[in-house]
XYZ file of C-alpha atoms in Angstrom:
332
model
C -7.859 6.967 -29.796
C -6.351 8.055 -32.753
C -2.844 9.806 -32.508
C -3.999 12.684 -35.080
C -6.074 13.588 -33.174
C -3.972 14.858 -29.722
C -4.383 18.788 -30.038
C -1.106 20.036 -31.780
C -1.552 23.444 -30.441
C 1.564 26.166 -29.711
C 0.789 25.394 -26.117
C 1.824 22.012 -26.585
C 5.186 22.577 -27.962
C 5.515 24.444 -25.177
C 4.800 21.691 -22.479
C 8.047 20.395 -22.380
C 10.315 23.961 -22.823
C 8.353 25.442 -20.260
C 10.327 23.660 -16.902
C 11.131 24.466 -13.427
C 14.548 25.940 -13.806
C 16.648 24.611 -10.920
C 20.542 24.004 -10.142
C 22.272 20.440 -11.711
C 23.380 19.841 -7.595
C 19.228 19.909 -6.771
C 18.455 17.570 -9.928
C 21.175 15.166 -9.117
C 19.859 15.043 -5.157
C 16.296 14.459 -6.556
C 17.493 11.709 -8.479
C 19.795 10.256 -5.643
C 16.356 10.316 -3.803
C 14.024 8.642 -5.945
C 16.420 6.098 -6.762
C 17.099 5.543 -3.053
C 13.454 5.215 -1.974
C 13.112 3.062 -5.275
C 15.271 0.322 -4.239
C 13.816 0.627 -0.408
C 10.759 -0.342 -2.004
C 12.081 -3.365 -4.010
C 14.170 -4.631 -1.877
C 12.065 -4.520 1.006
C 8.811 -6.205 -0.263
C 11.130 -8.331 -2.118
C 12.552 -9.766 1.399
C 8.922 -9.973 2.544
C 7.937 -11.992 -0.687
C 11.058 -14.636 -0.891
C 10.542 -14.849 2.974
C 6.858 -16.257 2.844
C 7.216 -18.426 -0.211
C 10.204 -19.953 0.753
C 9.939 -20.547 4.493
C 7.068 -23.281 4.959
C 6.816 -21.873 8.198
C 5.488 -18.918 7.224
C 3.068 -20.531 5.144
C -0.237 -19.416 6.709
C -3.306 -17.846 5.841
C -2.620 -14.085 7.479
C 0.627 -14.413 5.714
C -0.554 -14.845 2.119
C -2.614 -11.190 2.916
C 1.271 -9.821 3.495
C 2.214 -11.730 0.533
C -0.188 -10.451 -1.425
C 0.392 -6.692 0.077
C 4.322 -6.895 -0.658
C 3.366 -8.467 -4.561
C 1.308 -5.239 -4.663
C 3.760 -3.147 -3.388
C 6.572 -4.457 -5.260
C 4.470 -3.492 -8.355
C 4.203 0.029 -7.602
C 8.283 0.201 -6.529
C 9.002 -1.691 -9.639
C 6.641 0.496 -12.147
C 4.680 3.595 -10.903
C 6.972 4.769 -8.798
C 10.040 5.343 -11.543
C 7.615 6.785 -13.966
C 6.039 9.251 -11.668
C 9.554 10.484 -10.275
C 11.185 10.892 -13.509
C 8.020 12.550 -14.588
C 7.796 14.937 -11.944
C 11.689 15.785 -11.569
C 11.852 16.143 -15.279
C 8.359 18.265 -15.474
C 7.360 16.340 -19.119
C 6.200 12.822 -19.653
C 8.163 11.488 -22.356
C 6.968 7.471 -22.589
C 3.795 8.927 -25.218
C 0.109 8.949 -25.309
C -0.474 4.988 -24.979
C 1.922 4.261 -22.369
C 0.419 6.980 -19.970
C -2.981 5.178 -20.234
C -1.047 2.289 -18.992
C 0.742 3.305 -16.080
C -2.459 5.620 -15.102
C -4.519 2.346 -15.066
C -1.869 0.273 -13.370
C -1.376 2.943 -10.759
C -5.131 2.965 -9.953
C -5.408 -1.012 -9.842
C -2.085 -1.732 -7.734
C -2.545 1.124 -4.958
C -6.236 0.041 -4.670
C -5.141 -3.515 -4.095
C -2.309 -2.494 -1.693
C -5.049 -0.460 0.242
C -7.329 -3.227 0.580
C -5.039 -6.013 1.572
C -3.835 -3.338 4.487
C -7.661 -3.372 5.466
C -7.909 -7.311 4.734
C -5.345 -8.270 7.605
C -7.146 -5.776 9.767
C -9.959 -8.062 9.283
C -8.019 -11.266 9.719
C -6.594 -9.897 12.472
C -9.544 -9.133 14.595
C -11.267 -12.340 13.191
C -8.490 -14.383 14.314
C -8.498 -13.007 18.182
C -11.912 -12.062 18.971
C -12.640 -15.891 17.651
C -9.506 -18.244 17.824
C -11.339 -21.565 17.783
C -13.660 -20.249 14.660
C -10.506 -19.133 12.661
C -8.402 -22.470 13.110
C -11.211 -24.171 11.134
C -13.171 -21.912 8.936
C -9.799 -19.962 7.833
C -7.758 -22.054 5.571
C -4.941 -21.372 3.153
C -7.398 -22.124 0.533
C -9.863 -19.873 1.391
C -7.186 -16.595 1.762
C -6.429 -17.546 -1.889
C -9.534 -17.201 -2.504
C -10.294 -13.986 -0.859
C -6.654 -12.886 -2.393
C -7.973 -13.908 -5.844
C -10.808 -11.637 -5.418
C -9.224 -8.090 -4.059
C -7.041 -8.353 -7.604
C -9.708 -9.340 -9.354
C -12.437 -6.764 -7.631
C -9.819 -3.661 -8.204
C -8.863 -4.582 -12.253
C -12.479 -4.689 -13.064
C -13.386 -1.394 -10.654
C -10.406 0.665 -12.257
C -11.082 -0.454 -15.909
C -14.555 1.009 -15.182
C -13.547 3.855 -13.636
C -11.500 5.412 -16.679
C -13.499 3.773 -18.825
C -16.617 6.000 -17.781
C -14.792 8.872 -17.994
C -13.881 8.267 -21.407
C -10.166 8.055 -20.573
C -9.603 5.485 -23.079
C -11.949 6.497 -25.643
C -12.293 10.331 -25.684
C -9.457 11.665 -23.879
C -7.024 14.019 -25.786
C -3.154 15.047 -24.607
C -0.551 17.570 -25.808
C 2.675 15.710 -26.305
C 4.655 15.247 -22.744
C 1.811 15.826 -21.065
C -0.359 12.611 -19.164
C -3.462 12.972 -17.150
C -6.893 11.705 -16.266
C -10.360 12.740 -15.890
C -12.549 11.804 -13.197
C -16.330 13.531 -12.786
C -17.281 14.405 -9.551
C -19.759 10.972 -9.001
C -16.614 8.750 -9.645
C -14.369 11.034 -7.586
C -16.884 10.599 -4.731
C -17.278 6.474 -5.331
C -13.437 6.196 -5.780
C -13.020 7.952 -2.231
C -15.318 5.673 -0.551
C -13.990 2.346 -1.550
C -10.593 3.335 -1.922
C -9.985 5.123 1.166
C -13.293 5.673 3.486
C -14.149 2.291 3.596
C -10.763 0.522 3.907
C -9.588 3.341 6.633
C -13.083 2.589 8.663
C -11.543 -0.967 8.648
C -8.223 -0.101 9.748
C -9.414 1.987 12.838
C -12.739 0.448 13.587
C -10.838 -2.928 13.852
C -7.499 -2.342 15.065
C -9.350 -0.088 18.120
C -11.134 -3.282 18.826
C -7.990 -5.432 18.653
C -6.337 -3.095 20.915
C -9.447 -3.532 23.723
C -9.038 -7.228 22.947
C -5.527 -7.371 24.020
C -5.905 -5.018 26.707
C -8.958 -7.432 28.387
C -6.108 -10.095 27.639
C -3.744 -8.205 29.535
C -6.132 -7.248 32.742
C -6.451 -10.925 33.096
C -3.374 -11.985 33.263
C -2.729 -9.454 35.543
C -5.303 -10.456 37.909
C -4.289 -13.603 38.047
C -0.924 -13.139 38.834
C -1.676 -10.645 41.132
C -4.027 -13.854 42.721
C -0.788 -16.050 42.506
C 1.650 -14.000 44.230
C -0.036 -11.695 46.065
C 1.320 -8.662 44.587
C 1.796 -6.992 41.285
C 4.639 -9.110 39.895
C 6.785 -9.597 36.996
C 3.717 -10.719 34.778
C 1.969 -7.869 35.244
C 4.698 -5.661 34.585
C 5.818 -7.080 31.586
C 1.776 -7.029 30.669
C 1.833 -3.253 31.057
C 4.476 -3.608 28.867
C 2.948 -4.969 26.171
C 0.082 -3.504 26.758
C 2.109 0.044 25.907
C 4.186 -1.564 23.265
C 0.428 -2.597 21.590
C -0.736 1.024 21.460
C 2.271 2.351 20.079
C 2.223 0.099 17.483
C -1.614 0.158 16.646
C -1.227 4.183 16.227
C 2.156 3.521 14.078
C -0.109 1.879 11.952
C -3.383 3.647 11.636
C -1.113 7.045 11.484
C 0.799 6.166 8.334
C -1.989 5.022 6.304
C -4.257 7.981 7.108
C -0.721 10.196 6.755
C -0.118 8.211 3.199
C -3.465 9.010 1.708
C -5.227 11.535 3.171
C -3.666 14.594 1.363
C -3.968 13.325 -1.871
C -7.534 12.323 -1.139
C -8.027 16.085 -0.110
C -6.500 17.755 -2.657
C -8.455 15.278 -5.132
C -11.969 17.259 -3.057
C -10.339 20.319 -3.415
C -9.430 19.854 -7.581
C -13.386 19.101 -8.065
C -14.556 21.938 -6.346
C -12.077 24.807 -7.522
C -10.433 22.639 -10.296
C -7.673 24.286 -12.405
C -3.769 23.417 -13.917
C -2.481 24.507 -10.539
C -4.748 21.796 -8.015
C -3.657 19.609 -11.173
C -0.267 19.403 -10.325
C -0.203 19.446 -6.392
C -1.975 16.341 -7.058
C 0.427 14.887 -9.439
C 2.955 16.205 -6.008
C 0.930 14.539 -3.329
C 0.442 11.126 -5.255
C 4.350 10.663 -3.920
C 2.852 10.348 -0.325
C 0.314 7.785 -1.736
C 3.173 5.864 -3.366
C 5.195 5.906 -0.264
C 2.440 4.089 1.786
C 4.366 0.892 -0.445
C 7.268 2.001 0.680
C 6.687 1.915 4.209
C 4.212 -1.471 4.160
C 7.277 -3.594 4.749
C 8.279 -2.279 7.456
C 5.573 -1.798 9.823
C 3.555 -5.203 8.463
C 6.409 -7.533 8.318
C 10.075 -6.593 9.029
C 8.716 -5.525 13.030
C 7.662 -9.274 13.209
C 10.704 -11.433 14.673
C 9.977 -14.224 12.032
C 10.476 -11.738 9.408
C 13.516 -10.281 11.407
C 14.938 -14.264 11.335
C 13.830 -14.931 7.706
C 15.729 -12.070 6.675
C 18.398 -12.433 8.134
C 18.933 -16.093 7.159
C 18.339 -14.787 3.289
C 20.835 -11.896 3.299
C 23.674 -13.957 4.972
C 22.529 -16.846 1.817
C 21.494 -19.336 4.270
C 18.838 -19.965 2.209
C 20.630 -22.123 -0.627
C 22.024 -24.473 1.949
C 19.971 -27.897 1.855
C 16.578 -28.247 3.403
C 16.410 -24.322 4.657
C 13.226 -24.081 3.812
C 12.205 -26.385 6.958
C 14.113 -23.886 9.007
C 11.848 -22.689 12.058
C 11.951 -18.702 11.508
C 8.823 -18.795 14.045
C 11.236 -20.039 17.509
């Protein structure tokens, strides 16, 4: 679109003026905070993504589907999440007309991939304990490439059309230090479904039957130690255990994803039906959430693992330059 052609009303000469007025202590402590959850970002995908491609260890299929999560993730610490906070704490979008097409599109591809990959090691997950023997062979690195490959690939093409159909590239006009999108109803309702009903009926569907899996795991075990010593020993104990320590991690994980997107997914609902500047910007408020899902990924997905834990460790104490570390077994 032609520059000349942006609406060069009074209103927006006034976009800019018009801000929140609030103390220099609050602006500084919003800053302090985006910068700190910023660098949380980073620098934990970062650990995630130097862990898996340097320790050959760690070179398996489920963990190129983390890899590929913490690239994603890394992306949106790295790009979307600066812009959006300066944006927001600053009430104006200064980077111009161009630039906001870019980091809308970006946004849209990189949380859709981070969204699937989350629902792409539920799947590997289940596929991988409900049939053992079948994933050993049929599941190769090659063939999570592959599937890798694909989620990018699926989510730049699906996003290009998506603001593309809307005319978002083509017949979309802005007031200076303003940036938006527009999204009809039909592609509001198809973005909800394969960016968030479909991947969070793979989360819960899945992990649920993971969690029966492991507790049928558990019940045997339990019976036959119970068969073995006569009682209800240490092995069954330390089943219930696990069994407890399973659930509570299962509903750590289903809770912050659904906690992560679900209010920006309602408010986007809401916006269609009542519409309006004001829905506008609780959106533009509520993305945060969506960009703290990357924020949070790290943690619950890899840094709860103990070969994570060990990986880590060995690269923040430099281990890693010595000679041959990369033979190191994280997984022991």
């Amino acid at each position: 679109m032609n520059l000349e052609n942006v609406n060069q009303t009074e209103n927006c000469f006034s976009i800019c003026s018009e801000k929140t007025t609030v103390s220099t202590t609050v602006h500084v402590l919003l800053y302090i905070s985006a910068v700190a959850v910023v660098l949380l970002t980073v620098l934990g995908n970062l650990l995630v993504i130097i862990s898996v491609c340097h320790f050959k260890r760690l070179h398996t299929p489920n963990n190129i589907l983390i890899l590929s999560l913490a690239v994603s993730d890394l992306l949106v610490g790295l790009i979307s999440m600066p812009l959006h906070f300066i944006w927001k704490i600053e009430s104006c979008w200064f980077f111009g007309f161009i630039f906001c097409h870019i980091y809308n599109f970006f946004s849209f591809h990189v949380t859709s991939v981070s969204a699937h990959n989350v629902a792409l090691i539920a799947i590997d997950r289940y596929f991988a304990l409900s049939h053992p023997l079948r994933y050993s062979k049929e599941v190769s690195k090659s063939v999570m490439y592959i599937v890798v490959l694909f989620n990018w690939v699926f989510s730049l093409f699906y996003n290009f059309a998506l603001l593309y159909s809307n005319g978002n590239f083509t017949d979309l006009t802005m007031c200076p230090g303003e940036c938006f999108l527009v999204q009809d109803e039909v592609w509001s309702l198809v973005d909800v479904l394969i960016v968030f009903v479909f991947p969070c009926a793979v989360i819960i569907i899945l992990y649920v039957g993971i969690f029966f899996i492991a507790r049928k795991h558990i019940n045997s075990i339990r019976k036959l130690d119970i068969q073995r010593n006569g009682v209800d020993g240490k092995h069954a104990k330390d089943s219930v255990t696990s069994e407890r320590k399973a659930a509570k991690v299962l509903g750590i994980l289903v809770c912050v994803f659904l906690a992560c997107l679900i209010p920006y997914y309602v408010c986007i609902f809401v916006s269609n039906t009542i519409g309006g500047e004001f829905f506008y910007n609780v959106i533009n408020n509520v993305l945060i959430f969506f960009y703290l899902n990357s924020c949070i990924n790290p943690i619950i997905y890899a840094l709860f693992y103990p070969c994570f834990q060990k990986s880590i460790k060995l690269i923040l104490t430099c281990q890693i330059f010595n000679m041959n570390s990369s033979l190191i077994n994280v997984l022991g």
